[in-house]
Amino acid sequence: MADFTYMGSKKLLAPQIADLVADMANGPFLDLFSGIAAVGSQIGTQRSIWSNDVQSFSTLLTGQKFRAARPFRTAHSIIERAEMPFAINRTGLEATFSEALANEERALSTNDAEGARELIATMSQIDEKISTLRRQKVHCLFTGLHGATYLGIRQAIDLDSIRYAADHLIDAGEVTAEEHRWMVLALCQTISTVSNSTGHFAQYLYPSYANIRRVVRKRRLNCWSIWSTALRESRPLGYVAWRRSNRVFKSDATTLLKKLSRNVRQPAVIYADPPYTSDQYSRYYHVLENAVLYDYPKVSSKGQYRPDRFTSGFSLKAGVDGSFKELVSAAAKLPSVFILSYPTNGLLKDSTERVLELLLEKFAHVDQPLVIPHLHSTMGGSKGAQKQAVDENIFVAYQDPLARWHGKDAGGALASRRTGPAPIAEVEDIAA
């Protein structure tokens, strides 16, 4: 399965987190803010993986990676069966938008930035056409919402037609629910590949004379070809028995911890990687949410955002401290080892000292924080450079040393509740 790009992904830190977890008591590993599951994928079959995120796109991804009931070996036959319904939906959309398609081809052939901009205005006035198409049961979400902006008009038509094929096949009983999910996940991968953006969906690249060649390169990518390749390369992780032990949640992190505190089965290790900037993550992946939900939302602003985007308190200056208090308090009521990853330049003021203070109030033991020099990819999400050099703090807190050390000698590793943490340990710069 191809990787997705993701704001704040811990892909570079994942090996260090996995090594840390390996020394802890056996039992499920809960990734509270799983995103694209970089850490869970690194840990792999060493233990059960429980994934959680508020975004439907993330839960689809982690569900297929960690919970698929069987190996995926039917991609070739699915692609063959999808060709006919794909063509049917595509033909209907092509007939409706023939003039726009001709104008798009003309603009792309001549690197005409002004012509590409005019298409955005044209496609913003097609509500009546979209309403008619929907009454005719033609799939047209991407064409109506994102044609000529994040996607080319031809690309949007093809993506709508791929989703139509997936929905037609499951309605006809020709694919299983799990195969349908693989088809939709491959659709998300295709959108990520062809999108006219900087790697996320906060905003599309507005065509200009400076960037038109890049826009044209993106617009020329063939969605059916990319989707077919993505589907053929789709694979779940691990083996069937291990995947049966995994779980996927779609919840606010603190709410989930409170619910798990009342459950008989609880995670052995909890990993929390909360947002660390004022950028709301839901703003960066709403197009993928549209691909998964396919619910024709009423969008707003230049970024074409969904109205139901989740707002995290960790990304609000007035709410970040309270969000940390609630998270730590909820985690402390579980017998799990709690790992918290947070950069020194995060939105939480004086984060190193403040996080340690909160942990020491609620946990019997807190390790010396591990500091890893790291490069955060902003992907255009924050003002300034594309990558920022930061120190990432890895905090570890627990009630029972046996859970933390899995029977190993814990002497000298604990921060004192009375005198505070020992000096921070430095490690090799893994971002170099």
GROMACS .gro file of C-alpha atoms in nm:
model
  432
    1MET     CA    1   0.000   0.000   0.000
    2ALA     CA    2   0.142   0.338  -0.102
    3ASP     CA    3   0.206   0.596   0.168
    4PHE     CA    4  -0.005   0.907   0.211
    5THR     CA    5   0.153   1.240   0.294
    6TYR     CA    6   0.024   1.372   0.624
    7MET     CA    7   0.071   1.684   0.833
    8GLY     CA    8   0.272   1.606   1.147
    9SER     CA    9   0.325   1.241   1.058
   10LYS     CA   10   0.563   1.063   1.297
   11LYS     CA   11   0.711   0.844   1.024
   12LEU     CA   12   1.069   0.949   1.108
   13LEU     CA   13   1.012   0.902   1.482
   14ALA     CA   14   0.825   0.573   1.449
   15PRO     CA   15   1.132   0.344   1.487
   16GLN     CA   16   1.227   0.515   1.815
   17ILE     CA   17   0.871   0.490   1.947
   18ALA     CA   18   0.855   0.123   1.848
   19ASP     CA   19   1.184   0.049   2.028
   20LEU     CA   20   1.051   0.221   2.338
   21VAL     CA   21   0.728   0.022   2.331
   22ALA     CA   22   0.915  -0.308   2.287
   23ASP     CA   23   1.034  -0.287   2.649
   24MET     CA   24   0.683  -0.243   2.788
   25ALA     CA   25   0.432  -0.497   2.918
   26ASN     CA   26   0.260  -0.717   2.661
   27GLY     CA   27  -0.081  -0.609   2.544
   28PRO     CA   28  -0.255  -0.377   2.296
   29PHE     CA   29  -0.094  -0.057   2.173
   30LEU     CA   30  -0.346   0.228   2.143
   31ASP     CA   31  -0.257   0.505   1.898
   32LEU     CA   32  -0.486   0.790   2.005
   33PHE     CA   33  -0.421   1.023   1.709
   34SER     CA   34  -0.340   0.764   1.447
   35GLY     CA   35  -0.355   0.970   1.124
   36ILE     CA   36  -0.188   0.749   0.863
   37ALA     CA   37  -0.075   0.503   1.133
   38ALA     CA   38   0.300   0.555   1.097
   39VAL     CA   39   0.375   0.434   1.451
   40GLY     CA   40   0.129   0.144   1.450
   41SER     CA   41   0.269   0.025   1.117
   42GLN     CA   42   0.622   0.034   1.260
   43ILE     CA   43   0.521  -0.170   1.565
   44GLY     CA   44   0.341  -0.415   1.339
   45THR     CA   45   0.265  -0.763   1.465
   46GLN     CA   46   0.463  -0.729   1.790
   47ARG     CA   47   0.132  -0.663   1.968
   48SER     CA   48  -0.231  -0.581   1.894
   49ILE     CA   49  -0.279  -0.236   1.742
   50TRP     CA   50  -0.574  -0.022   1.845
   51SER     CA   51  -0.611   0.288   1.625
   52ASN     CA   52  -0.819   0.598   1.684
   53ASP     CA   53  -0.888   0.915   1.489
   54VAL     CA   54  -1.182   1.151   1.440
   55GLN     CA   55  -1.145   1.152   1.061
   56SER     CA   56  -1.330   0.899   0.847
   57PHE     CA   57  -1.038   0.886   0.603
   58SER     CA   58  -0.799   0.779   0.880
   59THR     CA   59  -1.034   0.514   1.018
   60LEU     CA   60  -1.081   0.371   0.667
   61LEU     CA   61  -0.703   0.354   0.621
   62THR     CA   62  -0.631   0.197   0.959
   63GLY     CA   63  -0.925  -0.038   0.927
   64GLN     CA   64  -0.793  -0.178   0.600
   65LYS     CA   65  -0.433  -0.191   0.720
   66PHE     CA   66  -0.499  -0.351   1.056
   67ARG     CA   67  -0.842  -0.511   1.043
   68ALA     CA   68  -0.896  -0.660   0.696
   69ALA     CA   69  -1.045  -1.006   0.741
   70ARG     CA   70  -0.853  -1.167   0.457
   71PRO     CA   71  -0.563  -1.106   0.217
   72PHE     CA   72  -0.663  -0.889  -0.079
   73ARG     CA   73  -0.614  -1.089  -0.397
   74THR     CA   74  -0.908  -0.986  -0.616
   75ALA     CA   75  -0.790  -0.646  -0.746
   76HIS     CA   76  -0.747  -0.763  -1.107
   77SER     CA   77  -1.100  -0.901  -1.138
   78ILE     CA   78  -1.247  -0.597  -0.959
   79ILE     CA   79  -1.079  -0.362  -1.207
   80GLU     CA   80  -1.226  -0.560  -1.498
   81ARG     CA   81  -1.575  -0.551  -1.346
   82ALA     CA   82  -1.546  -0.179  -1.271
   83GLU     CA   83  -1.475  -0.081  -1.633
   84MET     CA   84  -1.837  -0.091  -1.752
   85PRO     CA   85  -2.003   0.110  -1.470
   86PHE     CA   86  -1.709   0.351  -1.479
   87ALA     CA   87  -1.772   0.414  -1.848
   88ILE     CA   88  -2.147   0.456  -1.798
   89ASN     CA   89  -2.113   0.727  -1.534
   90ARG     CA   90  -1.829   0.893  -1.722
   91THR     CA   91  -2.033   0.917  -2.041
   92GLY     CA   92  -2.315   1.097  -1.863
   93LEU     CA   93  -2.078   1.351  -1.710
   94GLU     CA   94  -1.887   1.405  -2.034
   95ALA     CA   95  -2.210   1.488  -2.217
   96THR     CA   96  -2.308   1.744  -1.952
   97PHE     CA   97  -1.966   1.911  -1.932
   98SER     CA   98  -1.846   1.872  -2.292
   99GLU     CA   99  -1.783   2.245  -2.336
  100ALA     CA  100  -1.590   2.274  -2.009
  101LEU     CA  101  -1.381   1.968  -2.101
  102ALA     CA  102  -1.297   2.122  -2.441
  103ASN     CA  103  -1.196   2.449  -2.274
  104GLU     CA  104  -0.984   2.263  -2.020
  105GLU     CA  105  -0.803   2.071  -2.292
  106ARG     CA  106  -0.735   2.394  -2.477
  107ALA     CA  107  -0.594   2.561  -2.164
  108LEU     CA  108  -0.375   2.262  -2.079
  109SER     CA  109  -0.244   2.228  -2.436
  110THR     CA  110  -0.131   2.592  -2.445
  111ASN     CA  111  -0.027   2.639  -2.078
  112ASP     CA  112  -0.296   2.906  -2.056
  113ALA     CA  113  -0.314   3.019  -1.692
  114GLU     CA  114  -0.592   3.267  -1.761
  115GLY     CA  115  -0.798   2.999  -1.931
  116ALA     CA  116  -0.745   2.767  -1.633
  117ARG     CA  117  -0.863   3.043  -1.399
  118GLU     CA  118  -1.172   3.104  -1.609
  119LEU     CA  119  -1.266   2.738  -1.568
  120ILE     CA  120  -1.282   2.786  -1.190
  121ALA     CA  121  -1.543   3.058  -1.239
  122THR     CA  122  -1.733   2.842  -1.488
  123MET     CA  123  -1.746   2.541  -1.256
  124SER     CA  124  -1.864   2.752  -0.963
  125GLN     CA  125  -2.196   2.808  -1.145
  126ILE     CA  126  -2.310   2.452  -1.214
  127ASP     CA  127  -2.543   2.387  -0.919
  128GLU     CA  128  -2.845   2.333  -1.141
  129LYS     CA  129  -2.658   2.082  -1.359
  130ILE     CA  130  -2.538   1.893  -1.052
  131SER     CA  131  -2.892   1.879  -0.910
  132THR     CA  132  -3.017   1.731  -1.239
  133LEU     CA  133  -2.736   1.475  -1.249
  134ARG     CA  134  -2.805   1.367  -0.892
  135ARG     CA  135  -3.172   1.312  -0.973
  136GLN     CA  136  -3.054   1.092  -1.260
  137LYS     CA  137  -2.840   0.890  -1.014
  138VAL     CA  138  -2.515   1.006  -1.174
  139HIS     CA  139  -2.222   1.033  -0.931
  140CYS     CA  140  -2.094   1.391  -0.955
  141LEU     CA  141  -1.958   1.504  -0.615
  142PHE     CA  142  -1.599   1.575  -0.726
  143THR     CA  143  -1.712   1.738  -1.048
  144GLY     CA  144  -1.952   1.965  -0.861
  145LEU     CA  145  -1.727   2.054  -0.568
  146HIS     CA  146  -1.366   2.030  -0.684
  147GLY     CA  147  -1.362   2.034  -1.064
  148ALA     CA  148  -1.108   2.292  -1.191
  149THR     CA  149  -0.980   2.363  -0.837
  150TYR     CA  150  -0.814   2.072  -0.654
  151LEU     CA  151  -0.881   1.849  -0.955
  152GLY     CA  152  -0.899   1.889  -1.329
  153ILE     CA  153  -1.249   1.863  -1.472
  154ARG     CA  154  -1.155   1.543  -1.656
  155GLN     CA  155  -0.998   1.407  -1.336
  156ALA     CA  156  -1.304   1.493  -1.127
  157ILE     CA  157  -1.530   1.316  -1.378
  158ASP     CA  158  -1.308   1.007  -1.367
  159LEU     CA  159  -1.294   1.005  -0.988
  160ASP     CA  160  -1.671   1.034  -0.964
  161SER     CA  161  -1.700   0.747  -1.211
  162ILE     CA  162  -1.460   0.529  -1.013
  163ARG     CA  163  -1.669   0.587  -0.701
  164TYR     CA  164  -1.983   0.510  -0.902
  165ALA     CA  165  -1.828   0.182  -1.015
  166ALA     CA  166  -1.741   0.090  -0.656
  167ASP     CA  167  -2.092   0.171  -0.532
  168HIS     CA  168  -2.258  -0.004  -0.828
  169LEU     CA  169  -2.058  -0.323  -0.772
  170ILE     CA  170  -2.138  -0.345  -0.402
  171ASP     CA  171  -2.507  -0.270  -0.463
  172ALA     CA  172  -2.512  -0.548  -0.724
  173GLY     CA  173  -2.345  -0.791  -0.483
  174GLU     CA  174  -2.040  -0.822  -0.708
  175VAL     CA  175  -1.792  -0.708  -0.445
  176THR     CA  176  -1.786  -0.748  -0.068
  177ALA     CA  177  -1.795  -0.458   0.179
  178GLU     CA  178  -1.425  -0.513   0.241
  179GLU     CA  179  -1.344  -0.504  -0.132
  180HIS     CA  180  -1.550  -0.187  -0.163
  181ARG     CA  181  -1.341  -0.028   0.114
  182TRP     CA  182  -1.022  -0.119  -0.074
  183MET     CA  183  -1.167   0.051  -0.383
  184VAL     CA  184  -1.247   0.369  -0.189
  185LEU     CA  185  -0.907   0.373  -0.018
  186ALA     CA  186  -0.737   0.344  -0.359
  187LEU     CA  187  -0.957   0.634  -0.469
  188CYS     CA  188  -0.819   0.841  -0.178
  189GLN     CA  189  -0.464   0.753  -0.282
  190THR     CA  190  -0.543   0.864  -0.635
  191ILE     CA  191  -0.679   1.198  -0.517
  192SER     CA  192  -0.367   1.255  -0.306
  193THR     CA  193  -0.151   1.185  -0.612
  194VAL     CA  194  -0.332   1.403  -0.866
  195SER     CA  195  -0.448   1.691  -0.644
  196ASN     CA  196  -0.344   2.039  -0.753
  197SER     CA  197  -0.213   2.140  -0.410
  198THR     CA  198   0.098   2.145  -0.192
  199GLY     CA  199   0.045   1.798  -0.042
  200HIS     CA  200  -0.268   1.872   0.161
  201PHE     CA  201  -0.608   2.026   0.094
  202ALA     CA  202  -0.603   2.353   0.287
  203GLN     CA  203  -0.622   2.525  -0.050
  204TYR     CA  204  -0.562   2.449  -0.414
  205LEU     CA  205  -0.295   2.613  -0.629
  206TYR     CA  206  -0.458   2.902  -0.810
  207PRO     CA  207  -0.332   2.886  -1.171
  208SER     CA  208  -0.082   3.159  -1.254
  209TYR     CA  209   0.190   3.218  -1.508
  210ALA     CA  210   0.442   3.115  -1.243
  211ASN     CA  211   0.288   2.774  -1.165
  212ILE     CA  212   0.090   2.680  -1.477
  213ARG     CA  213   0.340   2.414  -1.587
  214ARG     CA  214   0.304   2.242  -1.250
  215VAL     CA  215  -0.075   2.268  -1.270
  216VAL     CA  216  -0.070   2.118  -1.620
  217ARG     CA  217   0.152   1.828  -1.507
  218LYS     CA  218  -0.095   1.747  -1.232
  219ARG     CA  219  -0.397   1.781  -1.459
  220ARG     CA  220  -0.243   1.539  -1.711
  221LEU     CA  221  -0.228   1.252  -1.461
  222ASN     CA  222  -0.470   0.971  -1.549
  223CYS     CA  223  -0.696   0.883  -1.254
  224TRP     CA  224  -0.810   0.542  -1.379
  225SER     CA  225  -0.451   0.428  -1.432
  226ILE     CA  226  -0.335   0.555  -1.092
  227TRP     CA  227  -0.639   0.406  -0.917
  228SER     CA  228  -0.591   0.067  -1.083
  229THR     CA  229  -0.226   0.057  -0.978
  230ALA     CA  230  -0.312   0.164  -0.622
  231LEU     CA  231  -0.578  -0.106  -0.597
  232ARG     CA  232  -0.343  -0.378  -0.725
  233GLU     CA  233  -0.080  -0.272  -0.470
  234SER     CA  234  -0.324  -0.267  -0.176
  235ARG     CA  235  -0.237  -0.508   0.105
  236PRO     CA  236  -0.328  -0.536   0.472
  237LEU     CA  237  -0.047  -0.567   0.726
  238GLY     CA  238   0.041  -0.884   0.913
  239TYR     CA  239  -0.156  -1.205   0.924
  240VAL     CA  240  -0.524  -1.283   0.972
  241ALA     CA  241  -0.513  -1.394   1.338
  242TRP     CA  242  -0.320  -1.080   1.438
  243ARG     CA  243  -0.558  -0.852   1.247
  244ARG     CA  244  -0.853  -1.007   1.432
  245SER     CA  245  -0.703  -0.883   1.759
  246ASN     CA  246  -0.678  -0.522   1.639
  247ARG     CA  247  -0.941  -0.252   1.687
  248VAL     CA  248  -1.024   0.077   1.516
  249PHE     CA  249  -1.205   0.365   1.689
  250LYS     CA  250  -1.344   0.694   1.557
  251SER     CA  251  -1.361   0.925   1.856
  252ASP     CA  252  -1.224   1.228   2.030
  253ALA     CA  253  -0.914   1.100   2.211
  254THR     CA  254  -1.010   1.197   2.566
  255THR     CA  255  -1.364   1.068   2.523
  256LEU     CA  256  -1.226   0.733   2.408
  257LEU     CA  257  -0.996   0.704   2.711
  258LYS     CA  258  -1.286   0.769   2.946
  259LYS     CA  259  -1.488   0.495   2.779
  260LEU     CA  260  -1.199   0.249   2.787
  261SER     CA  261  -1.153   0.306   3.161
  262ARG     CA  262  -1.486   0.125   3.206
  263ASN     CA  263  -1.396  -0.167   2.977
  264VAL     CA  264  -1.269  -0.506   3.087
  265ARG     CA  265  -1.000  -0.515   2.817
  266GLN     CA  266  -0.769  -0.216   2.817
  267PRO     CA  267  -0.456  -0.116   2.629
  268ALA     CA  268  -0.114  -0.192   2.774
  269VAL     CA  269   0.039   0.115   2.606
  270ILE     CA  270  -0.124   0.442   2.501
  271TYR     CA  271   0.053   0.667   2.251
  272ALA     CA  272  -0.066   1.026   2.216
  273ASP     CA  273   0.060   1.257   1.944
  274PRO     CA  274  -0.180   1.553   1.971
  275PRO     CA  275  -0.180   1.846   1.727
  276TYR     CA  276   0.089   2.098   1.810
  277THR     CA  277   0.006   2.404   1.594
  278SER     CA  278  -0.294   2.632   1.549
  279ASP     CA  279  -0.368   2.458   1.218
  280GLN     CA  280  -0.681   2.243   1.244
  281TYR     CA  281  -0.600   1.908   1.081
  282SER     CA  282  -0.955   1.864   0.952
  283ARG     CA  283  -0.890   2.161   0.723
  284TYR     CA  284  -0.617   1.967   0.544
  285TYR     CA  285  -0.799   1.644   0.461
  286HIS     CA  286  -1.160   1.742   0.392
  287VAL     CA  287  -1.138   1.635   0.025
  288LEU     CA  288  -1.046   1.283   0.140
  289GLU     CA  289  -1.338   1.296   0.383
  290ASN     CA  290  -1.559   1.376   0.085
  291ALA     CA  291  -1.417   1.075  -0.100
  292VAL     CA  292  -1.498   0.844   0.191
  293LEU     CA  293  -1.836   0.983   0.296
  294TYR     CA  294  -1.951   1.087  -0.053
  295ASP     CA  295  -2.234   1.287   0.098
  296TYR     CA  296  -2.241   1.605  -0.115
  297PRO     CA  297  -2.171   1.853   0.167
  298LYS     CA  298  -2.235   2.225   0.136
  299VAL     CA  299  -1.881   2.362   0.117
  300SER     CA  300  -1.756   2.710   0.198
  301SER     CA  301  -1.462   2.948   0.138
  302LYS     CA  302  -1.187   2.916  -0.119
  303GLY     CA  303  -1.068   2.594   0.044
  304GLN     CA  304  -1.412   2.437  -0.017
  305TYR     CA  305  -1.436   2.312   0.342
  306ARG     CA  306  -1.700   2.081   0.485
  307PRO     CA  307  -1.934   2.235   0.745
  308ASP     CA  308  -1.878   1.950   0.993
  309ARG     CA  309  -1.500   1.976   1.025
  310PHE     CA  310  -1.376   1.867   1.367
  311THR     CA  311  -1.215   2.139   1.581
  312SER     CA  312  -0.945   2.023   1.823
  313GLY     CA  313  -0.883   2.205   2.149
  314PHE     CA  314  -0.513   2.119   2.111
  315SER     CA  315  -0.502   2.364   1.819
  316LEU     CA  316  -0.670   2.649   2.003
  317LYS     CA  317  -0.450   2.884   2.205
  318ALA     CA  318  -0.725   2.930   2.463
  319GLY     CA  319  -0.799   2.557   2.483
  320VAL     CA  320  -0.467   2.376   2.455
  321ASP     CA  321  -0.379   2.371   2.826
  322GLY     CA  322  -0.722   2.245   2.924
  323SER     CA  323  -0.708   1.979   2.654
  324PHE     CA  324  -0.378   1.851   2.792
  325LYS     CA  325  -0.519   1.845   3.146
  326GLU     CA  326  -0.817   1.636   3.037
  327LEU     CA  327  -0.604   1.400   2.827
  328VAL     CA  328  -0.351   1.333   3.103
  329SER     CA  329  -0.623   1.290   3.366
  330ALA     CA  330  -0.812   1.039   3.150
  331ALA     CA  331  -0.495   0.844   3.065
  332ALA     CA  332  -0.395   0.825   3.433
  333LYS     CA  333  -0.716   0.638   3.519
  334LEU     CA  334  -0.606   0.346   3.301
  335PRO     CA  335  -0.335   0.095   3.403
  336SER     CA  336  -0.159   0.160   3.071
  337VAL     CA  337   0.185   0.308   3.015
  338PHE     CA  338   0.125   0.653   2.867
  339ILE     CA  339   0.359   0.787   2.596
  340LEU     CA  340   0.315   1.148   2.489
  341SER     CA  341   0.498   1.304   2.195
  342TYR     CA  342   0.512   1.683   2.172
  343PRO     CA  343   0.762   1.934   2.026
  344THR     CA  344   0.927   2.204   2.232
  345ASN     CA  345   0.788   2.472   1.998
  346GLY     CA  346   0.426   2.354   2.014
  347LEU     CA  347   0.125   2.574   2.084
  348LEU     CA  348   0.132   2.477   2.454
  349LYS     CA  349   0.337   2.740   2.634
  350ASP     CA  350   0.655   2.614   2.808
  351SER     CA  351   0.549   2.268   2.698
  352THR     CA  352   0.836   2.065   2.847
  353GLU     CA  353   0.781   2.197   3.198
  354ARG     CA  354   0.403   2.209   3.169
  355VAL     CA  355   0.361   1.854   3.042
  356LEU     CA  356   0.591   1.718   3.311
  357GLU     CA  357   0.395   1.910   3.574
  358LEU     CA  358   0.066   1.761   3.454
  359LEU     CA  359   0.208   1.407   3.435
  360LEU     CA  360   0.365   1.423   3.781
  361GLU     CA  361   0.031   1.531   3.928
  362LYS     CA  362  -0.150   1.221   3.797
  363PHE     CA  363   0.105   0.940   3.758
  364ALA     CA  364   0.314   0.764   4.020
  365HIS     CA  365   0.617   0.753   3.789
  366VAL     CA  366   0.742   0.970   3.504
  367ASP     CA  367   1.055   0.892   3.304
  368GLN     CA  368   1.312   1.145   3.201
  369PRO     CA  369   1.178   1.291   2.876
  370LEU     CA  370   1.361   1.172   2.568
  371VAL     CA  371   1.448   1.458   2.332
  372ILE     CA  372   1.488   1.385   1.964
  373PRO     CA  373   1.607   1.658   1.724
  374HIS     CA  374   1.363   1.640   1.439
  375LEU     CA  375   1.233   1.817   1.127
  376HIS     CA  376   0.862   1.887   1.115
  377SER     CA  377   0.717   1.909   0.767
  378THR     CA  378   0.469   2.196   0.760
  379MET     CA  379   0.353   2.104   0.407
  380GLY     CA  380   0.252   2.467   0.372
  381GLY     CA  381   0.029   2.440   0.677
  382SER     CA  382   0.202   2.712   0.876
  383LYS     CA  383   0.360   3.036   0.769
  384GLY     CA  384   0.733   3.016   0.700
  385ALA     CA  385   0.963   2.737   0.591
  386GLN     CA  386   0.838   2.404   0.457
  387LYS     CA  387   1.040   2.224   0.725
  388GLN     CA  388   1.113   2.339   1.078
  389ALA     CA  389   1.392   2.209   1.302
  390VAL     CA  390   1.246   2.120   1.643
  391ASP     CA  391   1.317   1.912   1.950
  392GLU     CA  392   1.052   1.644   1.995
  393ASN     CA  393   0.992   1.545   2.358
  394ILE     CA  394   0.888   1.185   2.424
  395PHE     CA  395   0.729   1.165   2.770
  396VAL     CA  396   0.658   0.831   2.942
  397ALA     CA  397   0.436   0.804   3.250
  398TYR     CA  398   0.288   0.505   3.436
  399GLN     CA  399   0.151   0.385   3.768
  400ASP     CA  400   0.327   0.046   3.778
  401PRO     CA  401   0.700   0.006   3.697
  402LEU     CA  402   0.640  -0.357   3.599
  403ALA     CA  403   0.419  -0.238   3.315
  404ARG     CA  404   0.683   0.010   3.200
  405TRP     CA  405   0.985  -0.216   3.216
  406HIS     CA  406   0.833  -0.558   3.155
  407GLY     CA  407   1.029  -0.706   3.444
  408LYS     CA  408   1.351  -0.512   3.378
  409ASP     CA  409   1.543  -0.308   3.634
  410ALA     CA  410   1.380   0.035   3.654
  411GLY     CA  411   1.635   0.182   3.894
  412GLY     CA  412   1.750   0.534   3.816
  413ALA     CA  413   1.507   0.587   3.530
  414LEU     CA  414   1.228   0.767   3.713
  415ALA     CA  415   1.183   1.138   3.754
  416SER     CA  416   1.123   1.232   4.117
  417ARG     CA  417   0.777   1.349   4.209
  418ARG     CA  418   0.932   1.579   4.470
  419THR     CA  419   1.237   1.721   4.294
  420GLY     CA  420   1.132   1.715   3.929
  421PRO     CA  421   1.288   1.552   3.624
  422ALA     CA  422   1.653   1.469   3.577
  423PRO     CA  423   1.844   1.646   3.296
  424ILE     CA  424   1.704   1.576   2.952
  425ALA     CA  425   1.881   1.300   2.760
  426GLU     CA  426   1.998   1.386   2.407
  427VAL     CA  427   1.994   1.135   2.121
  428GLU     CA  428   2.117   1.124   1.763
  429ASP     CA  429   1.944   1.356   1.516
  430ILE     CA  430   1.734   1.112   1.312
  431ALA     CA  431   1.621   1.385   1.072
  432ALA     CA  432   1.968   1.439   0.933
   0.00000   0.00000   0.00000
